[in-house]
mmCIF file of C-alpha atoms (C1' of nucleotides) in Angstrom:
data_model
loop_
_atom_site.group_PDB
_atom_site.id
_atom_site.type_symbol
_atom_site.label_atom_id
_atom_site.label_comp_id
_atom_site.label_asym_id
_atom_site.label_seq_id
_atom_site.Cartn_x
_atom_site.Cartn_y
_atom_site.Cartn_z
ATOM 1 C CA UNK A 1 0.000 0.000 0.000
ATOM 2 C CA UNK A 2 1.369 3.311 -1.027
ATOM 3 C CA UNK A 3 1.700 6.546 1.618
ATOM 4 C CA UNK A 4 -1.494 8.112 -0.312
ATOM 5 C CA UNK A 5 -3.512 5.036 -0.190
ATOM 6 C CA UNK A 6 -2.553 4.204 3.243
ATOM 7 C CA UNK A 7 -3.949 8.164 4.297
ATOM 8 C CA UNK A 8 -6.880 8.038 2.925
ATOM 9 C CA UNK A 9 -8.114 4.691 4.180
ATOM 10 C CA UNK A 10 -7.131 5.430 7.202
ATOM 11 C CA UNK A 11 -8.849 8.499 7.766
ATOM 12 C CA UNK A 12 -12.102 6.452 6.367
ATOM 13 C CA UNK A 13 -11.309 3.977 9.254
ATOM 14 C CA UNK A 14 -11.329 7.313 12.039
ATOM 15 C CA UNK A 15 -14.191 8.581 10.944
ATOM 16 C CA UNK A 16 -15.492 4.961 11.776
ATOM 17 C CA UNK A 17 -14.113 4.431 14.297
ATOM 18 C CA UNK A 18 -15.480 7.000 16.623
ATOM 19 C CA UNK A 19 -18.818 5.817 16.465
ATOM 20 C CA UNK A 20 -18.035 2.513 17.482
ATOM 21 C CA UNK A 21 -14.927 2.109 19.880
ATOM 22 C CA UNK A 22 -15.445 0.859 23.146
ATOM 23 C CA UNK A 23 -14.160 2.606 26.693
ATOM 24 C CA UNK A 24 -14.494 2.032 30.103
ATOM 25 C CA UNK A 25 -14.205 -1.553 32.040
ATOM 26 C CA UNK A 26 -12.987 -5.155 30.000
ATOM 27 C CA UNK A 27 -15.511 -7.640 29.733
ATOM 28 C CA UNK A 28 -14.652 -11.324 29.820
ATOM 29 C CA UNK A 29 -15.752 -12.030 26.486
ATOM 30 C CA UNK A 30 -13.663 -9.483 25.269
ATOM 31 C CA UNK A 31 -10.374 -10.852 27.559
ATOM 32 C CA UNK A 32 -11.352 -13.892 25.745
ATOM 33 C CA UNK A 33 -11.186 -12.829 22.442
ATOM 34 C CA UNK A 34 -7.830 -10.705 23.006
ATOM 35 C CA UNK A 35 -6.126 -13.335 24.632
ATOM 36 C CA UNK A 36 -7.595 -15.651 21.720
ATOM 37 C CA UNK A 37 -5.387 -12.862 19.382
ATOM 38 C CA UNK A 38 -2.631 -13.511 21.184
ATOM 39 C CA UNK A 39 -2.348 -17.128 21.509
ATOM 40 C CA UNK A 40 -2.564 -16.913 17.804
ATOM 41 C CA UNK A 41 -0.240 -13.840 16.662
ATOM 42 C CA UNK A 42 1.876 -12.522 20.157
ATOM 43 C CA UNK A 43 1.327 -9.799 22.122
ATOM 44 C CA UNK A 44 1.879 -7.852 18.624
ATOM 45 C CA UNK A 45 -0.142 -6.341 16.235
ATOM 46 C CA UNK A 46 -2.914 -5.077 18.117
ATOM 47 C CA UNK A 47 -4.502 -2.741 16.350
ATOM 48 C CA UNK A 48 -5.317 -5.552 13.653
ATOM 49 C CA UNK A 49 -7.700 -6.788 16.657
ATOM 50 C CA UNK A 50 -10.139 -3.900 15.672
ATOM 51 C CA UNK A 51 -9.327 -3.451 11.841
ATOM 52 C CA UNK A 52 -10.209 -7.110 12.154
ATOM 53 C CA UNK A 53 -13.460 -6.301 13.413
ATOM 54 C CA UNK A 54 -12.710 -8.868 16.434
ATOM 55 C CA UNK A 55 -12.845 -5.768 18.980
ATOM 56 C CA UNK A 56 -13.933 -2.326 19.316
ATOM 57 C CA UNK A 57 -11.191 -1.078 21.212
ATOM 58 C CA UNK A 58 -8.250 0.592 20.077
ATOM 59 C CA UNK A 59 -5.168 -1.053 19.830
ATOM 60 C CA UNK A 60 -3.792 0.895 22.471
ATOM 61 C CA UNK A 61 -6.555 -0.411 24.791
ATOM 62 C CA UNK A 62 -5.742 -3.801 23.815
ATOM 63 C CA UNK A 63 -2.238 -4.095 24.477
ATOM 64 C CA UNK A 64 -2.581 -1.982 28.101
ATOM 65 C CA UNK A 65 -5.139 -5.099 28.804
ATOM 66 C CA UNK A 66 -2.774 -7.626 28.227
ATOM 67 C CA UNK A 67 0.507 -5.892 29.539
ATOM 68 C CA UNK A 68 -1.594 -5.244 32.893
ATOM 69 C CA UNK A 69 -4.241 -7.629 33.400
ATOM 70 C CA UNK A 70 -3.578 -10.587 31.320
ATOM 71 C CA UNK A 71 -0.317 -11.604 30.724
ATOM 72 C CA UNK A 72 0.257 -14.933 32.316
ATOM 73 C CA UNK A 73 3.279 -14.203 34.716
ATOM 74 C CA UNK A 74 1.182 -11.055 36.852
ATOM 75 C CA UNK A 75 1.132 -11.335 40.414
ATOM 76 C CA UNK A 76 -2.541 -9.898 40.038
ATOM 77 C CA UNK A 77 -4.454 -8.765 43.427
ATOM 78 C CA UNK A 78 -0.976 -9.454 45.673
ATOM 79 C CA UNK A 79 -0.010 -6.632 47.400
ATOM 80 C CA UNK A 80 3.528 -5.018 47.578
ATOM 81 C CA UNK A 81 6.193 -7.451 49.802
ATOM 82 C CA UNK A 82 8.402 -5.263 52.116
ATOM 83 C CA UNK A 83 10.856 -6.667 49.882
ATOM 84 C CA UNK A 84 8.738 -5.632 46.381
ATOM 85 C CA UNK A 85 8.471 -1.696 48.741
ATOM 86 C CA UNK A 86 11.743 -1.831 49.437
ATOM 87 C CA UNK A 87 12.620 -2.379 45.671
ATOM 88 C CA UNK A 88 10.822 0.639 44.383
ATOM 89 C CA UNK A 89 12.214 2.608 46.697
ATOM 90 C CA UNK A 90 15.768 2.248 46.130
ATOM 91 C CA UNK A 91 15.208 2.149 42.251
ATOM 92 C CA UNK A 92 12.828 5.135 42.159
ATOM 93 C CA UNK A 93 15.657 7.469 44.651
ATOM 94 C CA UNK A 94 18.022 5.664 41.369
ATOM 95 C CA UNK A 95 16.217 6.269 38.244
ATOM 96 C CA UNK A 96 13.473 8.765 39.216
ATOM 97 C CA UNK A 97 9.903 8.055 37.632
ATOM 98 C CA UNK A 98 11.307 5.415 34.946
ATOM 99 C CA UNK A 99 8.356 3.294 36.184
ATOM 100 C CA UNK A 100 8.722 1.142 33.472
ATOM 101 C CA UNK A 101 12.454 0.130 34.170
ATOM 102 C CA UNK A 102 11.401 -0.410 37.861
ATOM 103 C CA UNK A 103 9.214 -2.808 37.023
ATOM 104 C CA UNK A 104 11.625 -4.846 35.042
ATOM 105 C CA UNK A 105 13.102 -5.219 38.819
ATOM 106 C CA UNK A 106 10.001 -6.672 40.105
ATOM 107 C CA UNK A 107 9.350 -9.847 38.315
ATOM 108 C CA UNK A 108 5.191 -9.887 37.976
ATOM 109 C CA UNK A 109 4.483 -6.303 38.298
ATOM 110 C CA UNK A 110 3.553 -3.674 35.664
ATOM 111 C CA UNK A 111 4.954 -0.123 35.283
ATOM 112 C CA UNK A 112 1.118 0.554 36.327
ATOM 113 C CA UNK A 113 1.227 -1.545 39.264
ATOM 114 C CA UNK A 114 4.713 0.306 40.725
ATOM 115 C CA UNK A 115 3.073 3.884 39.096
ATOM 116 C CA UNK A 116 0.258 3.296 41.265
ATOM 117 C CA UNK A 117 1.797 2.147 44.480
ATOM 118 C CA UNK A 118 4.053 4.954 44.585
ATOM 119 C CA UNK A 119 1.503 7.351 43.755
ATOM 120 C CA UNK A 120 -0.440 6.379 46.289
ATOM 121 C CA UNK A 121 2.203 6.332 48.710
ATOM 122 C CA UNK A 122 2.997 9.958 48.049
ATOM 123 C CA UNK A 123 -0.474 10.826 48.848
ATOM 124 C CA UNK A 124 -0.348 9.381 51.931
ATOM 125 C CA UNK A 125 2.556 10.950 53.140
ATOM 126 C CA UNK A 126 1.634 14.154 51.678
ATOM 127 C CA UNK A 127 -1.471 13.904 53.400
ATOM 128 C CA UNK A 128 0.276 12.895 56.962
ATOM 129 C CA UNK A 129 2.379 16.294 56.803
ATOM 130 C CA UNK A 130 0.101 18.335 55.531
ATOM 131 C CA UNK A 131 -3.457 17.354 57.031
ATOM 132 C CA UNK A 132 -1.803 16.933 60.293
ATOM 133 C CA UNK A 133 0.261 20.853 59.946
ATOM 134 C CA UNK A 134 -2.874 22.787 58.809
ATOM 135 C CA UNK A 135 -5.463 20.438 60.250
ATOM 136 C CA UNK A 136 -7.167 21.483 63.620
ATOM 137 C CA UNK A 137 -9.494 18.501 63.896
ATOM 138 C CA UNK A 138 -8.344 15.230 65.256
ATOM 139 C CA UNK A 139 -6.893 12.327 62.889
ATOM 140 C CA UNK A 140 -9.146 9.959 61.693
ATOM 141 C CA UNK A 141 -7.579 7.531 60.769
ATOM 142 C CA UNK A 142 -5.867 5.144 63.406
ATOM 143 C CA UNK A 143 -3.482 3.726 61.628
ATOM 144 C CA UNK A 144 -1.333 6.867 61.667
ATOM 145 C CA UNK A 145 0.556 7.004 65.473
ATOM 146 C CA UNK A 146 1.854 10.595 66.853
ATOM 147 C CA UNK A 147 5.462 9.842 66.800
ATOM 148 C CA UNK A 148 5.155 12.028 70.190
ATOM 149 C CA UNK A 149 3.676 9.888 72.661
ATOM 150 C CA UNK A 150 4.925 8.048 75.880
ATOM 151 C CA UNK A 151 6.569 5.130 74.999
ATOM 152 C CA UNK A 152 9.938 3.448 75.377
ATOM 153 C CA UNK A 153 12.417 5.660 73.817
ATOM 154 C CA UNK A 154 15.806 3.879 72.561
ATOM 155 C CA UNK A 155 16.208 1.853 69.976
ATOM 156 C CA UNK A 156 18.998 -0.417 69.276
ATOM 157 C CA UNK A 157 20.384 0.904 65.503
ATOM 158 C CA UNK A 158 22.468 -1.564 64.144
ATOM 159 C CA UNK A 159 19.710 -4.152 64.977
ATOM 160 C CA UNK A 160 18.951 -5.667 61.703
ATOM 161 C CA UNK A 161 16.368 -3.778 59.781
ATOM 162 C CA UNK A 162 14.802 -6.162 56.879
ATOM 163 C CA UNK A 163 12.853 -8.003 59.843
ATOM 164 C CA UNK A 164 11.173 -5.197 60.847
ATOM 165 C CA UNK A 165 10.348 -3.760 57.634
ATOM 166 C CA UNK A 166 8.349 -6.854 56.982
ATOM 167 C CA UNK A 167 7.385 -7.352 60.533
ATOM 168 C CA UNK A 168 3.584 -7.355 60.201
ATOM 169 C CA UNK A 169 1.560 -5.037 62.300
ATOM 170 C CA UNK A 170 -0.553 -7.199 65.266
ATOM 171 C CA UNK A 171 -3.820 -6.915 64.734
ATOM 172 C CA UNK A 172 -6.156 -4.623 66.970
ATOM 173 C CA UNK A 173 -6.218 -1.075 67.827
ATOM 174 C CA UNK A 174 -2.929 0.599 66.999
ATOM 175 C CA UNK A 175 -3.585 2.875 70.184
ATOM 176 C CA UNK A 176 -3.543 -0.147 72.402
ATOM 177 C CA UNK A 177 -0.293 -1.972 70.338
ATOM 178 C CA UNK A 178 1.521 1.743 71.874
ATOM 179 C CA UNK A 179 4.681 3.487 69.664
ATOM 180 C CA UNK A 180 7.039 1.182 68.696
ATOM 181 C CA UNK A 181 10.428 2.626 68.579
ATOM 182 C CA UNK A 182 12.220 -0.095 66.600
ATOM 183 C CA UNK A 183 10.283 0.105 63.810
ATOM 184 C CA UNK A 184 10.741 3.730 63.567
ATOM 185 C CA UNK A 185 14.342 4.514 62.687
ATOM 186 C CA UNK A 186 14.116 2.449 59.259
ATOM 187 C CA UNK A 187 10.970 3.765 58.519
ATOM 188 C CA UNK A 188 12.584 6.910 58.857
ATOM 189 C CA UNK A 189 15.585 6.012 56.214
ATOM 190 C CA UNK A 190 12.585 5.167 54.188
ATOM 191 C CA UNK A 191 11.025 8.810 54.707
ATOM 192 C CA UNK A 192 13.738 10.806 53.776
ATOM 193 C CA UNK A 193 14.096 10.910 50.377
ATOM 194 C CA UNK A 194 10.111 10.867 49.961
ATOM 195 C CA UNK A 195 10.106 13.697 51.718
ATOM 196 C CA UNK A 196 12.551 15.234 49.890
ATOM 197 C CA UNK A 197 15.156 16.030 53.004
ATOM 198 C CA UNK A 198 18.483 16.265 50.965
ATOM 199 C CA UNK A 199 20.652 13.206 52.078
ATOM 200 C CA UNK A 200 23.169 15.711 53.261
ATOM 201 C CA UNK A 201 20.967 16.694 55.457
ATOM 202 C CA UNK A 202 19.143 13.812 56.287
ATOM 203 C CA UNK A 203 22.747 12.285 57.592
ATOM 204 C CA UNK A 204 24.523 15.413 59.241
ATOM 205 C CA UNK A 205 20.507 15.890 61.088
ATOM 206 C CA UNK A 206 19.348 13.168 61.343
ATOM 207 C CA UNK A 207 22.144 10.598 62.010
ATOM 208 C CA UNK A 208 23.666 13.189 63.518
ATOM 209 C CA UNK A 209 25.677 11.482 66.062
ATOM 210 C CA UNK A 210 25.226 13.838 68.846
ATOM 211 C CA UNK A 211 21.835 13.764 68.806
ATOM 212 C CA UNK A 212 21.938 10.513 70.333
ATOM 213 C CA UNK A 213 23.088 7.660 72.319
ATOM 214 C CA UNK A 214 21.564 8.277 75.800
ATOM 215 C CA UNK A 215 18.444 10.182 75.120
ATOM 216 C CA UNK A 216 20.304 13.748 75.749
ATOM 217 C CA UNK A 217 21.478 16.046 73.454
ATOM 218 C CA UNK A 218 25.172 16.510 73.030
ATOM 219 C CA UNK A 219 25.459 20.018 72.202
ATOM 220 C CA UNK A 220 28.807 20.254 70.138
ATOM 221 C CA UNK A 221 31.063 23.529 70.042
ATOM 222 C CA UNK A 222 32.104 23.017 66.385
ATOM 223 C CA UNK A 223 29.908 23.373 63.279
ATOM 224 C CA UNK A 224 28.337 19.586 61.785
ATOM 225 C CA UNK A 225 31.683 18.134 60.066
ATOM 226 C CA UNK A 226 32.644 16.751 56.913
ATOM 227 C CA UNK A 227 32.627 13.539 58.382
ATOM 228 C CA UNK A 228 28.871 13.817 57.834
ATOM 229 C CA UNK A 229 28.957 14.183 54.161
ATOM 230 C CA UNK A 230 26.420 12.000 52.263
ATOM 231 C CA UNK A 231 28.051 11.349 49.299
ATOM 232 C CA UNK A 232 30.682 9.907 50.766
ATOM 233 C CA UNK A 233 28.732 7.806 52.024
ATOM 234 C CA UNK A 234 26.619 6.927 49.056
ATOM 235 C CA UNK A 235 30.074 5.943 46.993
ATOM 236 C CA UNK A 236 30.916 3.693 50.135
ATOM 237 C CA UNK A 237 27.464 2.277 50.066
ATOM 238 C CA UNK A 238 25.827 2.239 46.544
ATOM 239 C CA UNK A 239 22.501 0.818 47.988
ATOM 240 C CA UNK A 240 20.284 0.538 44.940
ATOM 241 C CA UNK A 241 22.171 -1.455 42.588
ATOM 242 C CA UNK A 242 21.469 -5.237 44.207
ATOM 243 C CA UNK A 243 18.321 -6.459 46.083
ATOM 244 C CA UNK A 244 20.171 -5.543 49.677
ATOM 245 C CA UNK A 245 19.620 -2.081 49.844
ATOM 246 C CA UNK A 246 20.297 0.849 51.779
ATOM 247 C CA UNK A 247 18.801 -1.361 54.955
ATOM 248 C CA UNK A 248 21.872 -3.044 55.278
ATOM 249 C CA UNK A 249 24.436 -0.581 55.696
ATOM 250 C CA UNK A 250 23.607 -0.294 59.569
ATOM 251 C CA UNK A 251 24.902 -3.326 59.854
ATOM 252 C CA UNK A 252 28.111 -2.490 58.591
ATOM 253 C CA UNK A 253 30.901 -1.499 60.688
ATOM 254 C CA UNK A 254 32.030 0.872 58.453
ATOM 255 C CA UNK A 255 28.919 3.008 58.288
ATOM 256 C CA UNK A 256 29.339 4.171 61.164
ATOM 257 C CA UNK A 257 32.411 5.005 60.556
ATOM 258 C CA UNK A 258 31.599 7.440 57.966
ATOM 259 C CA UNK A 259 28.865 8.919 60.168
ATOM 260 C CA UNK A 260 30.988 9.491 63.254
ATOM 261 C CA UNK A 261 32.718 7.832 65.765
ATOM 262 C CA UNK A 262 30.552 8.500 68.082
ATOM 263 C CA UNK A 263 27.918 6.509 66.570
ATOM 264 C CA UNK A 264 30.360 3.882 65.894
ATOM 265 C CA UNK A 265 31.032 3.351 69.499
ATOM 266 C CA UNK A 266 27.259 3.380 70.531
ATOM 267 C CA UNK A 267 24.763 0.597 69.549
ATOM 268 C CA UNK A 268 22.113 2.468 70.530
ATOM 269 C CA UNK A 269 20.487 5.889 68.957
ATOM 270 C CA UNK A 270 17.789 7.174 70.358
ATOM 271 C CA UNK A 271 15.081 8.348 68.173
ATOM 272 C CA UNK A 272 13.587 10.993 70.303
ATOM 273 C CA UNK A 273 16.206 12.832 68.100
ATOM 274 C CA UNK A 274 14.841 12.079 64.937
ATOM 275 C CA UNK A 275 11.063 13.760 65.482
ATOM 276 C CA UNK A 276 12.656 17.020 67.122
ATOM 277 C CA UNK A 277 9.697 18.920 69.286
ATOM 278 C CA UNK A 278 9.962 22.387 69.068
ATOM 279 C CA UNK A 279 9.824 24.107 72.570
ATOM 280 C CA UNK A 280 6.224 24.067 73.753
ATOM 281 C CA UNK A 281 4.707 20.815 72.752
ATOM 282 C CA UNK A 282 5.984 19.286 75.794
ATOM 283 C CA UNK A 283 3.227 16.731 76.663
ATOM 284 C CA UNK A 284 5.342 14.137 75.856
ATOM 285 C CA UNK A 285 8.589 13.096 77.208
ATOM 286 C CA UNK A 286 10.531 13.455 74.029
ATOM 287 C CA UNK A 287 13.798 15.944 74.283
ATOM 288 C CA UNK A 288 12.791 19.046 73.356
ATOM 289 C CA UNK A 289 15.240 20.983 71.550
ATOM 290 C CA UNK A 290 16.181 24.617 71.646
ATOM 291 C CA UNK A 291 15.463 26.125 67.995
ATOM 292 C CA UNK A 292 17.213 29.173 68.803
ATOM 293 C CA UNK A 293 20.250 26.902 69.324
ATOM 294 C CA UNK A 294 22.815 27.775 66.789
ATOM 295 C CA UNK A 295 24.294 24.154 66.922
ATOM 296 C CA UNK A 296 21.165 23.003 66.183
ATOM 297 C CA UNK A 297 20.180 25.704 63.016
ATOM 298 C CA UNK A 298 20.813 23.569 60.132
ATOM 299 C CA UNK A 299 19.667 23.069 56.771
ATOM 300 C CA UNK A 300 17.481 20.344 58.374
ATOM 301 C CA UNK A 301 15.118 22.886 60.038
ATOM 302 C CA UNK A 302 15.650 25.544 57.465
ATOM 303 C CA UNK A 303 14.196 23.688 54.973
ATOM 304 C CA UNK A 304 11.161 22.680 56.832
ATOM 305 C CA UNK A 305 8.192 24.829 57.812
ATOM 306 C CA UNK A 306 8.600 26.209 61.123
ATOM 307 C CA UNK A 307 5.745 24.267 62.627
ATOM 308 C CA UNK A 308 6.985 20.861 61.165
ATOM 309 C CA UNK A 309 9.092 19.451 63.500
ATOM 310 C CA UNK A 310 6.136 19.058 66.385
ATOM 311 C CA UNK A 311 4.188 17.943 63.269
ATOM 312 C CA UNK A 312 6.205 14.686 62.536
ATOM 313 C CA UNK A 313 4.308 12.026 62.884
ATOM 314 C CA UNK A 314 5.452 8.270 63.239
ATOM 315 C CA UNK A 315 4.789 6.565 59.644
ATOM 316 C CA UNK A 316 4.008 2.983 59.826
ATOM 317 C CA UNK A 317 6.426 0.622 58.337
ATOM 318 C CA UNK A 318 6.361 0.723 54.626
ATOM 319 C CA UNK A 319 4.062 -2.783 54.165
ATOM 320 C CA UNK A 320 1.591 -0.075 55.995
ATOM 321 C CA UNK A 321 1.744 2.680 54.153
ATOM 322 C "C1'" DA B 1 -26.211 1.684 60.028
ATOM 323 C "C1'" DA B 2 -24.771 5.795 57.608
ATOM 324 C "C1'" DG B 3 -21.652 8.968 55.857
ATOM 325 C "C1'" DG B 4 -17.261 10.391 54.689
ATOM 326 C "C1'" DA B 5 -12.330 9.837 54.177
ATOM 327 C "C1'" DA B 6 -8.757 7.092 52.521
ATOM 328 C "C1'" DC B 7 -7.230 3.658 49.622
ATOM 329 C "C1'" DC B 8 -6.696 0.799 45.522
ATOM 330 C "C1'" DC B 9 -6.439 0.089 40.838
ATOM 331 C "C1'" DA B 10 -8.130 -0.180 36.015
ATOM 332 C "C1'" DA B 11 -8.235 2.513 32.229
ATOM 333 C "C1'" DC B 12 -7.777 6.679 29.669
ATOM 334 C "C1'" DC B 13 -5.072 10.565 27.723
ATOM 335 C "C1'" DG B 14 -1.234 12.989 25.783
ATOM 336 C "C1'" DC B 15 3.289 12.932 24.351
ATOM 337 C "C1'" DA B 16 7.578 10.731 22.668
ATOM 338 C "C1'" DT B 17 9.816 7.307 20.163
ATOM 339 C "C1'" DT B 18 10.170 3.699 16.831
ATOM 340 C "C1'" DC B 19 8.773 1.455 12.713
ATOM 341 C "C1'" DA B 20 7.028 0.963 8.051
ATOM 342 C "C1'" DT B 21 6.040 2.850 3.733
ATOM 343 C "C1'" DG C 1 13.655 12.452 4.283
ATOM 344 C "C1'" DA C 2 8.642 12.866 5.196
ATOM 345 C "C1'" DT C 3 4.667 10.994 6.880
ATOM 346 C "C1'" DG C 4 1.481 8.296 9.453
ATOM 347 C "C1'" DA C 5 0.817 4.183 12.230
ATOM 348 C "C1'" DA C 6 2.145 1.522 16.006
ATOM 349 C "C1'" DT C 7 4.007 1.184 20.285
ATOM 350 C "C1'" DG C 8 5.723 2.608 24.812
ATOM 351 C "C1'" DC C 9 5.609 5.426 28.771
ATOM 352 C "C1'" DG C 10 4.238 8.566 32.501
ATOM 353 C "C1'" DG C 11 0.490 11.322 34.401
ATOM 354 C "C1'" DT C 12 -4.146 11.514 35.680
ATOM 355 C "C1'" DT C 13 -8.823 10.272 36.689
ATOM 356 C "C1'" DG C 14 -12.845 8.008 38.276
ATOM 357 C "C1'" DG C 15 -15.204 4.297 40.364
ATOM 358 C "C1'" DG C 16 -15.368 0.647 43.642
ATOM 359 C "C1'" DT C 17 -13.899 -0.941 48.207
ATOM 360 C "C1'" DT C 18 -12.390 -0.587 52.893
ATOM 361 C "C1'" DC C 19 -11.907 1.664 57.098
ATOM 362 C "C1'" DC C 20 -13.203 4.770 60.662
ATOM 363 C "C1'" DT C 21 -16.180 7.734 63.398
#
DNA sequence: AAGGAACCCAACCGCATTCAT
DNA sequence: GATGAATGCGGTTGGGTTCCT
């Protein structure tokens, strides 16, 4: 068929065909006769499905069926493993929004399956900082805990992390299972980058070792070091490019190297630290730190509204979110 | 039990790229 | 090389479901 040819039949075949293509939801006769198509030809070819007259639905249509619903190797209505989460994660903080290539990582999921997950997961941690800043009336939903509430304070850091990301909530009223400290540091790793706290930042502030290891604050009398820079430690620890991920770094020795000696020397870190209360919010016996403190000025707080540190909230362990 | 919020996910749309003529 | 079709990808939307008060 010629380029002239070709044009004119196939703006016959438009005019058609927008009296008679189908939208909206798949029915099974029409799964039927699409994967019929492909036994026969491949996933290929699919506009010849309608110029065939076997379907009304574009070709376009057709192949986003198969690709998503009914290709053979989909782990269809399975939700997201803490493994799977932990996956996306790393790869997305890699390539960005290249959902596609992510889900060449995950062996039965669809560019549309990670899309949605992580869209979804934005919302709901958009939603926890910003319902919960500009918000007057209570939370609603239970599932999200106050990371500001009594409750055992210390957590041990170089306790291995994997288990807990796929620990399981217990079933039953999250106000009665209390705050859970060790599940909130990784969780925390996990939060970072979504919420867009620069990794320098997120290491000098956050694993900043004098924020830690007994509960108190260790004010220091020199500026946050270079030891605290987060590329170096992102060239020591390329988490993202196997299955292992960023998790395991706390358990190597040399991590905390790179993040300070002190933290080397301590196993514990306490993550009162982490949530820093702004003066005033004290009904809860987290360690309140001094804003005004110049040690404590840092890009960290900068960067954040001024009313977001009492805002932090605790975010359940990614399998939750 | 009802209503609303949050969540999940299928499917569409628009744009970019690749392929065929 | 130009053109249109086919394909691929990321963003968005809307409806159904679940959870909570």
């Amino acid at each position: 068929m010629d380029g002239g040819s070709r044009r004119s039949s196939s703006r016959r075949k438009r005019g058609k065909e927008v009296e008679s293509l189908r939208k909206g939801p798949w029915k099974a006769e029409e799964d039927e006769v699409l994967l019929s198509h492909v036994r026969r030809h491949g996933p290929c070819n699919w506009s010849s499905i309608r110029s065939n007259g076997l379907l009304q639905r574009t070709g376009k249509s057709c192949r986003l069926r198969w690709v998503n619903k009914l290709r053979p190797d989909l782990k269809n209505g399975c939700k997201f493993s803490a493994e799977e989460e932990r996956v996306v994660i790393e790869l997305q903080a890699e390539f960005g929004n290249k959902w596609a290539r992510i889900a060449t990582y995950l062996p039965g999921r669809t560019d549309n399956d990670v899309k949605n997950f992580w869209s979804s997961r934005q919302k709901r941690l958009a939603r926890i900082l910003h319902v919960s800043a500009s918000s007057s009336r209570p939370q609603k939903n239970k599932r999200k805990i106050l990371a500001s509430c009594d409750a055992p304070r210390t957590v041990d850091i170089k306790r291995p992390v994997v288990e807990e990301l796929s620990a399981k909530p217990e079933q039953g009223n999250s106000a009665d299972q209390g705050y859970d400290p060790a599940n909130l540091m990784p969780d925390f790793i996990y939060a970072a980058p979504l919420l867009a706290i620069p990794p320098t930042v997120f290491n000098s502030e956050i694993l900043h070792p004098n924020f830690s290891i007994d509960g108190n604050l260790h004010k220091e009398t020199q500026p946050h070091s270079s030891h605290h820079d987060f590329s170096n430690l992102q060239s020591r620890f390329p988490f993202g490019q196997d299955s292992q991920g960023f998790p395991q770094i706390l358990d190597d020795p040399e991590y905390f190297n790179l993040i300070g000696p002190e933290a080397a020397n301590s196993s514990q870190f306490s993550v009162d630290n982490v949530f820093l209360q702004s003066p005033g919010v004290g009904q809860c016996n987290t360690t309140n730190i001094d804003i005004d403190d110049a040690t404590m000025q840092g890009p960290f707080l900068e960067d954040l509204p001024s009313c977001m540190p009492d805002q932090f909230e605790q975010l359940p362990s990614p399998s939750r979110w």
